Tab-separated table of C-alpha atoms in Angstrom:
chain	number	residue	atom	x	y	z
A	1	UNK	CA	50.858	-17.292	-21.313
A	2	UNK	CA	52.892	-16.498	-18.381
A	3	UNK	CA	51.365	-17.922	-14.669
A	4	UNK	CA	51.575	-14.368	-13.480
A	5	UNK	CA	49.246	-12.833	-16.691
A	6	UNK	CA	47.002	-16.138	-16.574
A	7	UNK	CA	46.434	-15.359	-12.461
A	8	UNK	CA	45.479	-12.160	-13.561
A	9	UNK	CA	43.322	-12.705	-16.235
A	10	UNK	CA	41.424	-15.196	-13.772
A	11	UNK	CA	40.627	-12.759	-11.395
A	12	UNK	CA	39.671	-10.263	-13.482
A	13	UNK	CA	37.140	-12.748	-15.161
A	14	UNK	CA	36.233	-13.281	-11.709
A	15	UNK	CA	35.284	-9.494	-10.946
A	16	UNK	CA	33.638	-9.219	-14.478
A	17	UNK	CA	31.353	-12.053	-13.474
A	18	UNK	CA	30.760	-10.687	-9.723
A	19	UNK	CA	30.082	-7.554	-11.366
A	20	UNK	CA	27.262	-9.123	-13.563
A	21	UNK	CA	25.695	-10.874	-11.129
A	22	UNK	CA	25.355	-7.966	-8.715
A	23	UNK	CA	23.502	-5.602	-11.598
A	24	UNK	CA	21.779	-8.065	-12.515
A	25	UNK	CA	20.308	-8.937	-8.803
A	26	UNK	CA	19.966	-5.327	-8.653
A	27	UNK	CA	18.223	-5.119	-11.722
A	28	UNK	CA	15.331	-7.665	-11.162
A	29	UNK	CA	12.231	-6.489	-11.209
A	30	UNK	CA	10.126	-6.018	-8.193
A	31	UNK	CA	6.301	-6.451	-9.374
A	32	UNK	CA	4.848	-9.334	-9.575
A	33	UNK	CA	4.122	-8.985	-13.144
A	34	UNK	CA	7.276	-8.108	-14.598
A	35	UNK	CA	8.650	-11.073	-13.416
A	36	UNK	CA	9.838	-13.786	-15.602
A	37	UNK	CA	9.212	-17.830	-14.205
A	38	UNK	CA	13.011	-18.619	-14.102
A	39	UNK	CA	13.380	-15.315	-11.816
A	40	UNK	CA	10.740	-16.207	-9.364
A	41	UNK	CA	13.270	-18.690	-6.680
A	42	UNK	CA	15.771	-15.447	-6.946
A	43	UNK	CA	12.938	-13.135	-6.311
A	44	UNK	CA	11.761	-14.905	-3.491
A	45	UNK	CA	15.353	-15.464	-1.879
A	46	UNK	CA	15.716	-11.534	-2.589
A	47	UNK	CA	12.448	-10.961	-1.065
A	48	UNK	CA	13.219	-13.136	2.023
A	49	UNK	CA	9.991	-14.559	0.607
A	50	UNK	CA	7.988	-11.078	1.239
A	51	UNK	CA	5.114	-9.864	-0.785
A	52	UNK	CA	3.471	-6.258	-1.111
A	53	UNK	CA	0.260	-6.274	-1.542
A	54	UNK	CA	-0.751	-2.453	-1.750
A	55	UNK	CA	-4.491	-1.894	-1.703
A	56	UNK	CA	-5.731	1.112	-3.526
A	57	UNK	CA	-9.730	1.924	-4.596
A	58	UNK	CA	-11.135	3.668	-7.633
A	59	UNK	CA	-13.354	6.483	-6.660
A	60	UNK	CA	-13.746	10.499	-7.548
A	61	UNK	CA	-11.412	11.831	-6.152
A	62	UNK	CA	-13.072	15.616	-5.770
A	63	UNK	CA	-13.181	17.568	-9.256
A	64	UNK	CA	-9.547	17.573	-10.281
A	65	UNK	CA	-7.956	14.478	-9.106
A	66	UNK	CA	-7.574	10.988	-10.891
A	67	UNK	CA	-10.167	8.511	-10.453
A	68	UNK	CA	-7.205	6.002	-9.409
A	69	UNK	CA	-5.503	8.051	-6.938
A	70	UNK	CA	-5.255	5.975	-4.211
A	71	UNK	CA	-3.963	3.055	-6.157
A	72	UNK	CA	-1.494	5.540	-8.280
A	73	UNK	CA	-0.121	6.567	-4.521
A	74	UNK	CA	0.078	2.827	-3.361
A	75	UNK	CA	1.761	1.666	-6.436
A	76	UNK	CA	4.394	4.471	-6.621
A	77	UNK	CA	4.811	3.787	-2.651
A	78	UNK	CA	5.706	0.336	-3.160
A	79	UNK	CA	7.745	0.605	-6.258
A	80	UNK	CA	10.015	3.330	-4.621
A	81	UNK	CA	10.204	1.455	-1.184
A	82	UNK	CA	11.628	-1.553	-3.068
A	83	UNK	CA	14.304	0.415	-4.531
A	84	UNK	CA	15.571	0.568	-1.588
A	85	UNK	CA	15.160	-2.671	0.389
A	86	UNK	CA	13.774	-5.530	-2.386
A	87	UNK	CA	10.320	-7.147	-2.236
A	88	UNK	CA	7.982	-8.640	-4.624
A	89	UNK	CA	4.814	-6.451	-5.200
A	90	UNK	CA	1.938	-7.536	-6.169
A	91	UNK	CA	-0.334	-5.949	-9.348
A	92	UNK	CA	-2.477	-3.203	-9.207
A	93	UNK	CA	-5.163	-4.404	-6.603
A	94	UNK	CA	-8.146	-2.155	-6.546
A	95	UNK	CA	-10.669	-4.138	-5.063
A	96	UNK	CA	-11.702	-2.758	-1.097
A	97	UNK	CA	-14.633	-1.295	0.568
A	98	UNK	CA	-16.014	1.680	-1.298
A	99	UNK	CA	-19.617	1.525	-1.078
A	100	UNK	CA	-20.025	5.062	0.312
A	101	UNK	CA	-19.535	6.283	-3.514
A	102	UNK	CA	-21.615	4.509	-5.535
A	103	UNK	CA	-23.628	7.716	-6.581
A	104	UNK	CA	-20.335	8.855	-7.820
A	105	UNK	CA	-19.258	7.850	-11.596
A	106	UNK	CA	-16.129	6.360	-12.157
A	107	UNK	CA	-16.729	4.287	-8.920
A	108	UNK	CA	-15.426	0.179	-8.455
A	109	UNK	CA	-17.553	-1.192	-5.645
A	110	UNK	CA	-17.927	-5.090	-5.504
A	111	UNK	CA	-20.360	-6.658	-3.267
A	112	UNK	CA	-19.055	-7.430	0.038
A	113	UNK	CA	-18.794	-11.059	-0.228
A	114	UNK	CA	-16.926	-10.584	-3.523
A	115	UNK	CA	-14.388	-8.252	-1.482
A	116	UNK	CA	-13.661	-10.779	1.161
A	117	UNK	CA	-13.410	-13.630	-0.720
A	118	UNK	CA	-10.812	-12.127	-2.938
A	119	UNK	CA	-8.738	-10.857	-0.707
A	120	UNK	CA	-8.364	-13.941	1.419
A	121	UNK	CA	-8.133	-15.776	-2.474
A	122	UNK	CA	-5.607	-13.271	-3.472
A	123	UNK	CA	-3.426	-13.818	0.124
A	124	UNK	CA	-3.984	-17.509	0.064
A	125	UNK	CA	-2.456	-17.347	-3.709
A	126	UNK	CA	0.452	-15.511	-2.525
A	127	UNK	CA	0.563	-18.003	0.110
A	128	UNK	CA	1.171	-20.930	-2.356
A	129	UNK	CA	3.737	-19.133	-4.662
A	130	UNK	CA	6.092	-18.922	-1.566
A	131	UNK	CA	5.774	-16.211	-0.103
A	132	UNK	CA	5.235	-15.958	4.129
A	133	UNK	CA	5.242	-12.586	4.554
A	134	UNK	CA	2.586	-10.653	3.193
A	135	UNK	CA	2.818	-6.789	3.859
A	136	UNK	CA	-0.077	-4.608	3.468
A	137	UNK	CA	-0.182	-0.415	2.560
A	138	UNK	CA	-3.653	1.020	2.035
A	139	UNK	CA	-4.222	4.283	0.076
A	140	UNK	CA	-7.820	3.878	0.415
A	141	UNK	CA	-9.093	5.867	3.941
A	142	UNK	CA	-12.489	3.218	3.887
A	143	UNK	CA	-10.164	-0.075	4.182
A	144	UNK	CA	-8.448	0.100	7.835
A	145	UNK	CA	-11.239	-1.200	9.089
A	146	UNK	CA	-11.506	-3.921	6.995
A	147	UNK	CA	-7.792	-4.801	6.652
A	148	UNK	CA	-7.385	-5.186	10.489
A	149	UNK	CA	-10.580	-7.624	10.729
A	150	UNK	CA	-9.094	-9.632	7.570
A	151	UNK	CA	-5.994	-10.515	9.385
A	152	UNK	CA	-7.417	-10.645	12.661
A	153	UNK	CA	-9.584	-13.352	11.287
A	154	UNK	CA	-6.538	-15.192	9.518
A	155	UNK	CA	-6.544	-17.088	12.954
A	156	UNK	CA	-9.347	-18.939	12.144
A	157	UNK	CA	-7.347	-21.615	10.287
A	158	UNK	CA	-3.564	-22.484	10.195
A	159	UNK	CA	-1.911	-20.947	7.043
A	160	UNK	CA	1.569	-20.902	6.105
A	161	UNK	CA	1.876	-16.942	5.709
A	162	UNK	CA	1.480	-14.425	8.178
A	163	UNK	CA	-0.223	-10.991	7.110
A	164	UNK	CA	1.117	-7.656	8.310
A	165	UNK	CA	-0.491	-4.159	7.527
A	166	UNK	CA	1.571	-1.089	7.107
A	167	UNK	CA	0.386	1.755	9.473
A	168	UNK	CA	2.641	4.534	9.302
A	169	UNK	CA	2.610	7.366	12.042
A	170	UNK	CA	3.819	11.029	12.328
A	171	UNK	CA	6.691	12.252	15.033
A	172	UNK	CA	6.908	15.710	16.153
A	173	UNK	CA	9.799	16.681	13.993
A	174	UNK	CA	7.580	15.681	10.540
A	175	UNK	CA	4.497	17.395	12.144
A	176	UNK	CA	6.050	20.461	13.191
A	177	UNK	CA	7.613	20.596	8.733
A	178	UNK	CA	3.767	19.703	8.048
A	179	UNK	CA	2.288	22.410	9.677
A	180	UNK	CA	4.727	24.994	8.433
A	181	UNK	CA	3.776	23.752	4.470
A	182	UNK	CA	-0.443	22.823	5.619
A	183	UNK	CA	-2.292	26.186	4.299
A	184	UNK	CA	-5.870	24.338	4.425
A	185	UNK	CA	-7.720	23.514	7.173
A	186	UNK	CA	-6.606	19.829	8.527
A	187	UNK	CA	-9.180	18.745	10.441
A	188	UNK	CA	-11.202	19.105	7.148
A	189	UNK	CA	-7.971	17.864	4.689
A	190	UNK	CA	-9.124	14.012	4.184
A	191	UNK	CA	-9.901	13.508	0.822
A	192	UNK	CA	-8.709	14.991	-2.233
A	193	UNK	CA	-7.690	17.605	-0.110
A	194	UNK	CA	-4.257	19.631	0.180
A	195	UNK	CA	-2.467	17.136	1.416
A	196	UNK	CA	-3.616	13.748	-0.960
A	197	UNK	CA	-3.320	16.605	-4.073
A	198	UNK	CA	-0.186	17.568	-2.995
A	199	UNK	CA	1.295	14.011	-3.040
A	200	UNK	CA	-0.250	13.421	-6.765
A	201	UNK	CA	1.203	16.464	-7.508
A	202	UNK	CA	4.931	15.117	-6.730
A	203	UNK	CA	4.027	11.917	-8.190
A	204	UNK	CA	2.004	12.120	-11.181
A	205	UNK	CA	1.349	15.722	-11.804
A	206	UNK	CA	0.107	15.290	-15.406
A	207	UNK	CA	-2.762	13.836	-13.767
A	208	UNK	CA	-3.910	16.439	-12.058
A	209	UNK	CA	-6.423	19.222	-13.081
A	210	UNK	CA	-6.041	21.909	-10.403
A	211	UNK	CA	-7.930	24.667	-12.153
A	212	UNK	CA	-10.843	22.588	-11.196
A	213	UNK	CA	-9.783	21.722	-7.738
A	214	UNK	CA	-12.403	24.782	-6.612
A	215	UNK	CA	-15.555	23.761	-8.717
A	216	UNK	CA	-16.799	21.909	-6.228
A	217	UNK	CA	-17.165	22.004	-2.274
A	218	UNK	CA	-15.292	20.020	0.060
A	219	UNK	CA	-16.489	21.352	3.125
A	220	UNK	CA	-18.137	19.402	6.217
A	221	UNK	CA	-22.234	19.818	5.488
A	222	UNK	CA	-22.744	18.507	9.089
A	223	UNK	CA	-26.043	16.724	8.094
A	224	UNK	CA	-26.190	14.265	10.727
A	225	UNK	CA	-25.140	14.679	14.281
A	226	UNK	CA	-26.149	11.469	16.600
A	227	UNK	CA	-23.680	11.717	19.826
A	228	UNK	CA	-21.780	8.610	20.134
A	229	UNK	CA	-23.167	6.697	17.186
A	230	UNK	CA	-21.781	5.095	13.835
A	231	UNK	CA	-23.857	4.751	11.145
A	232	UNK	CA	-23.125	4.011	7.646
A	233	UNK	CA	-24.445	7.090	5.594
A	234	UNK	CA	-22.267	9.343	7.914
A	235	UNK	CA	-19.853	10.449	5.372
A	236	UNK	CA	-22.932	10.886	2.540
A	237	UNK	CA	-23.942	13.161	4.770
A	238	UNK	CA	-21.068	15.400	5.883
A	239	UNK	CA	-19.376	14.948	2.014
A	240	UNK	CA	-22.137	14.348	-0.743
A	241	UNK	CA	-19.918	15.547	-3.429
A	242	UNK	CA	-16.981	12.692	-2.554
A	243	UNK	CA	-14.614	15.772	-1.641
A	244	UNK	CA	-13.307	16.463	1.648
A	245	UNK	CA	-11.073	19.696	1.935
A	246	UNK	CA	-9.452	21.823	-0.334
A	247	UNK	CA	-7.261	20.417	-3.128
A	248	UNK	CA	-6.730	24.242	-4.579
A	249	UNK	CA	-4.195	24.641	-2.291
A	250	UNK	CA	-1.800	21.750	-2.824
A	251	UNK	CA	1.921	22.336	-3.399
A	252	UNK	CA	4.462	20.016	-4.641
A	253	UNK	CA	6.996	20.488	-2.129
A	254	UNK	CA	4.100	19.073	0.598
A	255	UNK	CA	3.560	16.328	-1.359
A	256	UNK	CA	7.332	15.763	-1.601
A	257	UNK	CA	7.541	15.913	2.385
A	258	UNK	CA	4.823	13.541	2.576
A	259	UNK	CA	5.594	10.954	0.453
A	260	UNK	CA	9.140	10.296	1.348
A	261	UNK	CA	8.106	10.479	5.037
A	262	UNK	CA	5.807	7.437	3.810
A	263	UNK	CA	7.916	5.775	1.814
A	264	UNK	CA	11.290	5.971	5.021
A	265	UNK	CA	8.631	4.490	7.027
A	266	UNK	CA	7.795	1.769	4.633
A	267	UNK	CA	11.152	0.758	4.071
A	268	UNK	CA	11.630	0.750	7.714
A	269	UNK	CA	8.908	-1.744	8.195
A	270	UNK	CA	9.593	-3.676	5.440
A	271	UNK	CA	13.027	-4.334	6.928
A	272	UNK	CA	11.403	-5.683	9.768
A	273	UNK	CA	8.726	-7.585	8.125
A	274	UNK	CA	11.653	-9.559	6.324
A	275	UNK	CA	13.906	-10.157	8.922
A	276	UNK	CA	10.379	-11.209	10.893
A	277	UNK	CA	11.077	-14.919	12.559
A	278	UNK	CA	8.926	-14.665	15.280
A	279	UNK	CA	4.679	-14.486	13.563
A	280	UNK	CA	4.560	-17.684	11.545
A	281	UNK	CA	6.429	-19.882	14.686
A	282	UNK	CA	3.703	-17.762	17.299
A	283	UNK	CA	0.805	-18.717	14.512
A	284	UNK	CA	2.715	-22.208	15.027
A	285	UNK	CA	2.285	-22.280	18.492
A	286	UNK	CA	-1.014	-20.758	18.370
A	287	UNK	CA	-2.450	-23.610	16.748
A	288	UNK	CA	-0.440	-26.625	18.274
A	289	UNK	CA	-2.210	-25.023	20.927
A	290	UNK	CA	-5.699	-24.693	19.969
A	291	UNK	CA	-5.730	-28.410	18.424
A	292	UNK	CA	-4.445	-29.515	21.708
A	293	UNK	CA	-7.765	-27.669	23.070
């Protein structure tokens, strides 16, 4: 074989193998679970060593929509985010605050201990398989408060992760398209209202029964009014049936508008999170500092 042809076979082999390695980096699988053990040092040099861990519930959600909404909307959030900019997600994680449900069927609440201790479990977990970024999205609208005392309270004790939580916000631009597709009333559109129906419909519609969205109420009963006062049976009283709003009048195309809004902001953030250097050597500090103390 001439020098010339061999040359050119060479670098052809050469493309054919660049080529194979870049589908096949593009191909790896983002969940947790679908991972196999010799992908796991690729997945976490991919990652930049950055788990999801999406939180979702299982609740009613009104009389039409799936019992697993909010983890259906966290998982599709996170598997179309890492389309775009790779990290590992974690499996279907289901287990938050939902107490205010129990007289509901279909309802998942563990006992508050339980729910504490497997979260910081589950983190710490993550924690030892590598990862140091761990990036939270909630779908459940009981778990903020939660969340944000979980990682506040990861300064307690030196750990070798840091713990974000995904809190996406609205500019005028996306508010001003929301308002032209809202038809319901939003102050009253949290919970398997128009809006969280719409976004079900766009993502799973086969799950959702809207001929039954109206068989129930989802209006504000306004049984307890105490100025200036939490208490925990507030949203028993204002929602008994687990339905605030009115899923009737979802549409597709405002669940469309929503959920890629979401999902630009997630990938957004989880660009940050990954190119993050600055938590884990501040948690560093932090505690060189309070030994020192």
């Amino acid at each position: 074989m001439k020098p010339i042809i061999k040359l050119c076979v060479a670098i052809a082999f050469a493309g054919f193998l660049l080529c194979r390695t870049a589908v096949k980096a593009q191909q790896l699988h983002s969940r947790w679970d679908e991972l196999t053990a010799s992908d796991w040092p690729k997945a976490l040099a991919m990652s930049d060593s950055t788990c999801i861990l999406p939180i979702g519930i299982l609740e009613k959600h009104g009389p039409h929509a799936p019992i697993g909404a909010d983890l259906i909307q966290v998982r599709e959030w996170a598997a179309r985010a890492t389309k775009q900019e790779y990290a590992v997600v974690f499996p279907d994680y289901f287990y938050g605050q939902i107490n205010e449900a129990r007289h509901q069927p279909g309802t998942f609440a563990l006992p508050e201990r339980i729910t504490w201790d497997l979260l910081e479990a589950t983190c710490d977990e993550i924690g030892r398989n590598g990862f140091k970024r761990i990036l939270i999205i909630n779908g459940h609208g009981g778990n903020p408060q939660l969340i944000r005392y979980f990682i506040q309270t990861r300064l307690e004790k030196q750990r070798n992760y840091a713990v974000y939580f995904f809190e996406p916000n609205s500019d005028s631009a996306y508010r001003k398209q929301l308002d032209a597709l809202h038809k319901s009333d939003a102050a009253n559109d949290q919970h398997a209202g128009e809006r969280e129906t719409s976004t079900l419909l766009y993502l799973r519609p086969d799950l959702v029964e809207m001929d039954s969205a109206s068989n129930e109420s989802g209006a504000n009963q306004n049984r307890l009014n105490i100025p200036n006062v939490y208490t925990a049976i507030w949203w028993y009283a204002d929602f008994p049936n687990h339905y605030a709003g009115e899923g009737g009048k979802a549409t597709r195309e405002l669940g469309k508008l929503v959920t890629e809004h979401f999902i630009g902001q997630l990938v957004t953030a989880l660009k940050a999170v990954k190119a993050d250097m600055k938590a884990l050597a501040l948690q560093k500090e932090f505690f060189d500092r309070v030994k020192k103390d």
